[in-house]
Coordinates of C-alpha atoms and ligand atoms in Angstrom, one line a residue:
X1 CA 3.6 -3.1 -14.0
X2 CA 0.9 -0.7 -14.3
X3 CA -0.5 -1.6 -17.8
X4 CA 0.1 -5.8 -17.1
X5 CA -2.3 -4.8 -14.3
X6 CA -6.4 -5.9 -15.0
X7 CA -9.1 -3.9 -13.7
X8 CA -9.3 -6.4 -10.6
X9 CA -5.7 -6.6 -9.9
X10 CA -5.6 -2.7 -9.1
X11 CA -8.4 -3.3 -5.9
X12 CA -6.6 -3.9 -2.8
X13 CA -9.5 -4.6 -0.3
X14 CA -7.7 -3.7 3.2
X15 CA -8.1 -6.6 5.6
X16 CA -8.1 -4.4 8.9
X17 CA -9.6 -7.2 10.9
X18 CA -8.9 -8.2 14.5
X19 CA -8.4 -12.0 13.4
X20 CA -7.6 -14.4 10.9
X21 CA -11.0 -15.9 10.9
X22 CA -12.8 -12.8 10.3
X23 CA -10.6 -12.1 7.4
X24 CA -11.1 -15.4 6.4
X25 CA -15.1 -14.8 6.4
X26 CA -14.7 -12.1 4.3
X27 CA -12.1 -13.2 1.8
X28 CA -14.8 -16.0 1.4
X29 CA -17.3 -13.7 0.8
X30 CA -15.3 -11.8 -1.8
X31 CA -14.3 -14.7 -3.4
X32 CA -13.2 -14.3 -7.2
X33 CA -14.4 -10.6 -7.4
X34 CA -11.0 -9.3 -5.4
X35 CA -7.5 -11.0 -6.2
X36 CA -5.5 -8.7 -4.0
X37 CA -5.1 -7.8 -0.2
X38 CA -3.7 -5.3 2.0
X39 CA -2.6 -6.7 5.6
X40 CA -1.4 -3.8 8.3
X41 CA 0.1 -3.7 11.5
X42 CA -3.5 -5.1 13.3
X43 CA -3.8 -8.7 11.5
X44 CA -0.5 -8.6 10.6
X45 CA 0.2 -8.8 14.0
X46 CA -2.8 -11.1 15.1
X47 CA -1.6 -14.0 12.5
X48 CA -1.7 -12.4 9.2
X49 CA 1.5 -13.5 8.0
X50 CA 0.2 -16.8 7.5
X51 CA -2.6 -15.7 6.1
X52 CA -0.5 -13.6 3.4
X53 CA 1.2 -17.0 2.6
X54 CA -1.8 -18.9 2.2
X55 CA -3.2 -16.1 0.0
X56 CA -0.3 -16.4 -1.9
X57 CA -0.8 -20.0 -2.7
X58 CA -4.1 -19.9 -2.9
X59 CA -3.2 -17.2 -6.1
X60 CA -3.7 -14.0 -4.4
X61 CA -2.0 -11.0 -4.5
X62 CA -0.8 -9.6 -1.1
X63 CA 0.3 -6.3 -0.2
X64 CA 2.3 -6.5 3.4
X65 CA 1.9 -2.8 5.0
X66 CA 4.2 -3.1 7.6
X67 CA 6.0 0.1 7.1
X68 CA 9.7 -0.8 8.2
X69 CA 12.4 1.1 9.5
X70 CA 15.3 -0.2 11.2
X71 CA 18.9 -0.7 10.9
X72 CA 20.0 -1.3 7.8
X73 CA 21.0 -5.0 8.5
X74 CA 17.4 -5.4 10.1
X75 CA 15.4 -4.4 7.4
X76 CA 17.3 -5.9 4.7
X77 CA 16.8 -9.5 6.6
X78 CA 13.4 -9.2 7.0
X79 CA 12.7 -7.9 3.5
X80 CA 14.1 -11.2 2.8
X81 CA 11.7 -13.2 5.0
X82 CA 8.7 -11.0 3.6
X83 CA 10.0 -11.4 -0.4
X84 CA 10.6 -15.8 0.5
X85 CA 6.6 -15.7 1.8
X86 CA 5.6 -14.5 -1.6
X87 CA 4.3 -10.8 -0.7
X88 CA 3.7 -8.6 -4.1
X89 CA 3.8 -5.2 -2.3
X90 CA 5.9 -4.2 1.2
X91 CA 5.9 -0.4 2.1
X92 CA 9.0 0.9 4.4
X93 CA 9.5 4.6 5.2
X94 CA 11.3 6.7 3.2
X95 CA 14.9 6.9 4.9
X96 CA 17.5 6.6 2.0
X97 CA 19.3 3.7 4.5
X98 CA 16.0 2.1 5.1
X99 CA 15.0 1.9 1.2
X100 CA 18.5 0.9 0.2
X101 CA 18.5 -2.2 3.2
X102 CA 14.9 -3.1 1.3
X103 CA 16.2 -3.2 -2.0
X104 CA 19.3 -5.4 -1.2
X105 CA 16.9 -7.6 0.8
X106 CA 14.5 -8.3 -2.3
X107 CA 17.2 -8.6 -4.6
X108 CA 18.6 -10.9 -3.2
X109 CA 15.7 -13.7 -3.3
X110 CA 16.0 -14.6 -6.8
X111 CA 12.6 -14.5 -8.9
X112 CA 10.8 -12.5 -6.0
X113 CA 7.7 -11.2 -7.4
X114 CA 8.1 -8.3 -4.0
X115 CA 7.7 -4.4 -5.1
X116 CA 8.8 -2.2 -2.7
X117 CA 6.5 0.9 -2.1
X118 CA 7.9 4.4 -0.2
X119 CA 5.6 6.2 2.3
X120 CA 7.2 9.7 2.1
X121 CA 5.8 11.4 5.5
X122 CA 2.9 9.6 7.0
X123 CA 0.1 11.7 6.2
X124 CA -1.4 12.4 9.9
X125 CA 2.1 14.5 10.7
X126 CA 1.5 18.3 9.3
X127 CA 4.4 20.8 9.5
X128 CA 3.9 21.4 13.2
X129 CA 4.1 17.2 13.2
X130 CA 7.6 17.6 11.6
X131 CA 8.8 20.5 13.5
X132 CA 8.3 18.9 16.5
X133 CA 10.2 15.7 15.3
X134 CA 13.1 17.7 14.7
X135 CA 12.7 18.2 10.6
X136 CA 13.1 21.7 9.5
X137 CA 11.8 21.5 6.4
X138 CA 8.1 21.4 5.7
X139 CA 6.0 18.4 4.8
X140 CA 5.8 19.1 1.5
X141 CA 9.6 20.0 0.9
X142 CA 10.0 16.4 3.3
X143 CA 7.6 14.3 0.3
X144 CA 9.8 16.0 -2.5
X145 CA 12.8 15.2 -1.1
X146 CA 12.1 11.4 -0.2
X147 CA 9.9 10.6 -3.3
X148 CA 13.0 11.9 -5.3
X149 CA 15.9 9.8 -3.2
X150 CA 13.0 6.6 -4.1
X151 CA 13.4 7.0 -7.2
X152 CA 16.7 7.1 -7.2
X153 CA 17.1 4.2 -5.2
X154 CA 14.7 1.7 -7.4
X155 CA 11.9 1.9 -5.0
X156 CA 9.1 0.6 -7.1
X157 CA 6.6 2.9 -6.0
X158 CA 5.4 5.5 -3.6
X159 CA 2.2 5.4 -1.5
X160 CA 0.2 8.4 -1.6
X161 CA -2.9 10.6 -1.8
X162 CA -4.9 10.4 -5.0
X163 CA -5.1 14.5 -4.2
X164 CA -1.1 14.2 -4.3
X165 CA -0.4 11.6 -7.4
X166 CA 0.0 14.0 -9.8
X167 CA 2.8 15.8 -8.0
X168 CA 4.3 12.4 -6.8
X169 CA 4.3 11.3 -10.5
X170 CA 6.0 14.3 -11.6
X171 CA 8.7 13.2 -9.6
X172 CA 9.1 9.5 -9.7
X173 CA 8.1 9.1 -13.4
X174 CA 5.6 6.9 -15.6
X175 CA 6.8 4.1 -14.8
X176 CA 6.8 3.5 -10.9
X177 CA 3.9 2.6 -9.1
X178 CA 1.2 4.9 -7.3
X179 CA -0.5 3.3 -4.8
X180 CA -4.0 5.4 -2.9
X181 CA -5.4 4.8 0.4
X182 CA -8.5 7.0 1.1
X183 CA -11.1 5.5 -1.8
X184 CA -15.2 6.3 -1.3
X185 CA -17.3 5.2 -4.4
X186 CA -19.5 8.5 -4.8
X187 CA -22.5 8.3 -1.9
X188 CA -20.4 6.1 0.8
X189 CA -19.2 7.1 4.2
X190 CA -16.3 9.0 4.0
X191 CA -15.3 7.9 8.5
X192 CA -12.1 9.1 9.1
X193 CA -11.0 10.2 5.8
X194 CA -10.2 13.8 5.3
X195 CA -9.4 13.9 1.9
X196 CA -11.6 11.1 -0.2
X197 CA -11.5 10.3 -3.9
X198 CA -14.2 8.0 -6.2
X199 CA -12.4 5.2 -7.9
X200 CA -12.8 6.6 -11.3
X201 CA -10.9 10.0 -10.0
X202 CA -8.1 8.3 -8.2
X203 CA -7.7 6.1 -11.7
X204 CA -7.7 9.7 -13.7
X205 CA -5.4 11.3 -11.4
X206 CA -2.9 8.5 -12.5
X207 CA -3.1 6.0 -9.5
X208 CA -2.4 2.0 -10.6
X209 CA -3.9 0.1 -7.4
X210 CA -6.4 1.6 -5.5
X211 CA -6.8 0.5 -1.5
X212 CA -9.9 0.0 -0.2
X213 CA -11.2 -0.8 3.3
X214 CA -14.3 0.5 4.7
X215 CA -16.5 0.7 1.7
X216 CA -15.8 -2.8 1.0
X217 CA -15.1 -4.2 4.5
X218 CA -18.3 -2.8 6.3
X219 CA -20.8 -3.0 3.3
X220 CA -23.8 -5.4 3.4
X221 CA -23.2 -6.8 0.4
X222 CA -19.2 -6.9 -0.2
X223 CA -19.0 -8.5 -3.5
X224 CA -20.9 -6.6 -5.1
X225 CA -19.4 -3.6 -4.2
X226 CA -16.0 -4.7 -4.8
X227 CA -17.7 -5.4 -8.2
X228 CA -19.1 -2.0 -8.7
X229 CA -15.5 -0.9 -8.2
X230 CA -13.8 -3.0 -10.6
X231 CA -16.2 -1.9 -12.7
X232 CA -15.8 1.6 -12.6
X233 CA -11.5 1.3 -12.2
X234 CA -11.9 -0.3 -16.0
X235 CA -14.2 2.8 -16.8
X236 CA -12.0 4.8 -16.3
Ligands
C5P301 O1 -11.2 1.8 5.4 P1 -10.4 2.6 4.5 O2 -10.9 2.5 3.1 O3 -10.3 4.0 5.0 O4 -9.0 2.0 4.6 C1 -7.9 2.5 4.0 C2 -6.7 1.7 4.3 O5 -5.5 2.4 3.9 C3 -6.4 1.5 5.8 O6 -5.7 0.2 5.9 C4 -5.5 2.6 6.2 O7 -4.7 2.3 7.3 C5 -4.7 2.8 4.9 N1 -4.1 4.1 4.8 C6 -4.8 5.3 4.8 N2 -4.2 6.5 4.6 C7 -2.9 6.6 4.5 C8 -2.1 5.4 4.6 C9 -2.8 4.2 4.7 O8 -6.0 5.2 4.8 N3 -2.4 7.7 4.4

């Protein structure tokens, strides 16, 4: 997927919105500089689904990150639901049973344009996080061990740290994707962000879509900075 993949196509602009209709103002106001969307737990919840389906219609790309974990029956039936709406991208958590529930459910909607991304261990836990949870491995023993069962399950990708793609790659190999949160074209505001990358480094350090919220979402002039971006992703 990654080298089919223009320059625009790997800018996810993350619609963290309260409501439709402020998404909707946005999306407006992005218009043909941004072909692809990232909708979470917060819209996804306050109508976003139809959103994601009118996106879809309408051309767009939409990334669902709705990180599932369930029974196995559960997830695999709603992977369906999720791959039927048209969805390009759907992260689960990485528990073997989970990813294997997620790849029946997509396979079995035939033509389903639906990759399936893993988040390993949710990067606010540290190994204190995980001890307390009941793991006793560390976190970074945790993201070996689940980017490896990923890949051997035909998860199409792992979502991840630009700071961590080159380990992740190592293990999942060239041809899977590698997904970043946590993007600040040089000069932005970092917010909550810890560990921040440019575009042009998270490219370099072999990431194929980048996710952007904040910088885009929050800028006075959205467009063109989802421009600048596009820009610099086919730079690099
Ligand atoms: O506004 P900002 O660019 O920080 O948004 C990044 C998006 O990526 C948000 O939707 C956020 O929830 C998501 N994300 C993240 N870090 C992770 C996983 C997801 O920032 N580790």
């Amino acid at each position: 997927m990654s080298d089919t993949l223009s320059p625009r196509d790997r800018l996810i602009v993350a619609l963290d919105m309260a409501s439709t209709d402020e998404a909707e103002r946005l999306i407006d106001r992005l218009g043909d500089a941004v072909s692809f969307y990232k909708i979470g737990y917060r819209l996804g919840y306050a109508g976003g689904l139809a959103l994601a389906e009118r996106l879809v219609k309408g051309g767009a790309k939409v990334f669902l990150d709705l990180k599932l974990h369930d029974i196995g029956n559960t997830v695999e039936e709603g992977v369906q639901s999720l791959a039927r709406l048209g969805a390009h991208l759907l992260t689960v958590h990485a528990y073997p049973q989970t990813m294997r529930a997620a790849v029946r459910g997509r396979d079995s909607v035939p033509g389903s344009a639906l990759r399936l991304l893993a988040v390993t261990v949710l990067t606010s836990y540290d190994d204190a996080d995980a001890r307390e949870a009941g793991y006793a491995l560390s976190v970074s023993e945790l993201v070996g061990m689940r980017a490896l069962a990923a890949r051997e399950i035909g998860i199409d990708g792992i979502v991840c740290a630009a700071t961590e793609a080159a380990q992740v790659r190592a293990i999942i190999g060239p041809d899977r994707l590698i997904v970043t949160p946590g993007i600040r074209p040089a000069g932005s505001e970092t917010g909550d962000q810890k560990r921040v990358v440019t575009p042009s480094a998270a490219i370099r350090a072999g990431a194929d879509c980048l996710v952007v919220g904040r910088p885009i979402t929050a800028a006075a002039d959205p467009r063109a900075v989802a421009q600048s971006i596009v820009a610099e992703i086919a730079a690099a």
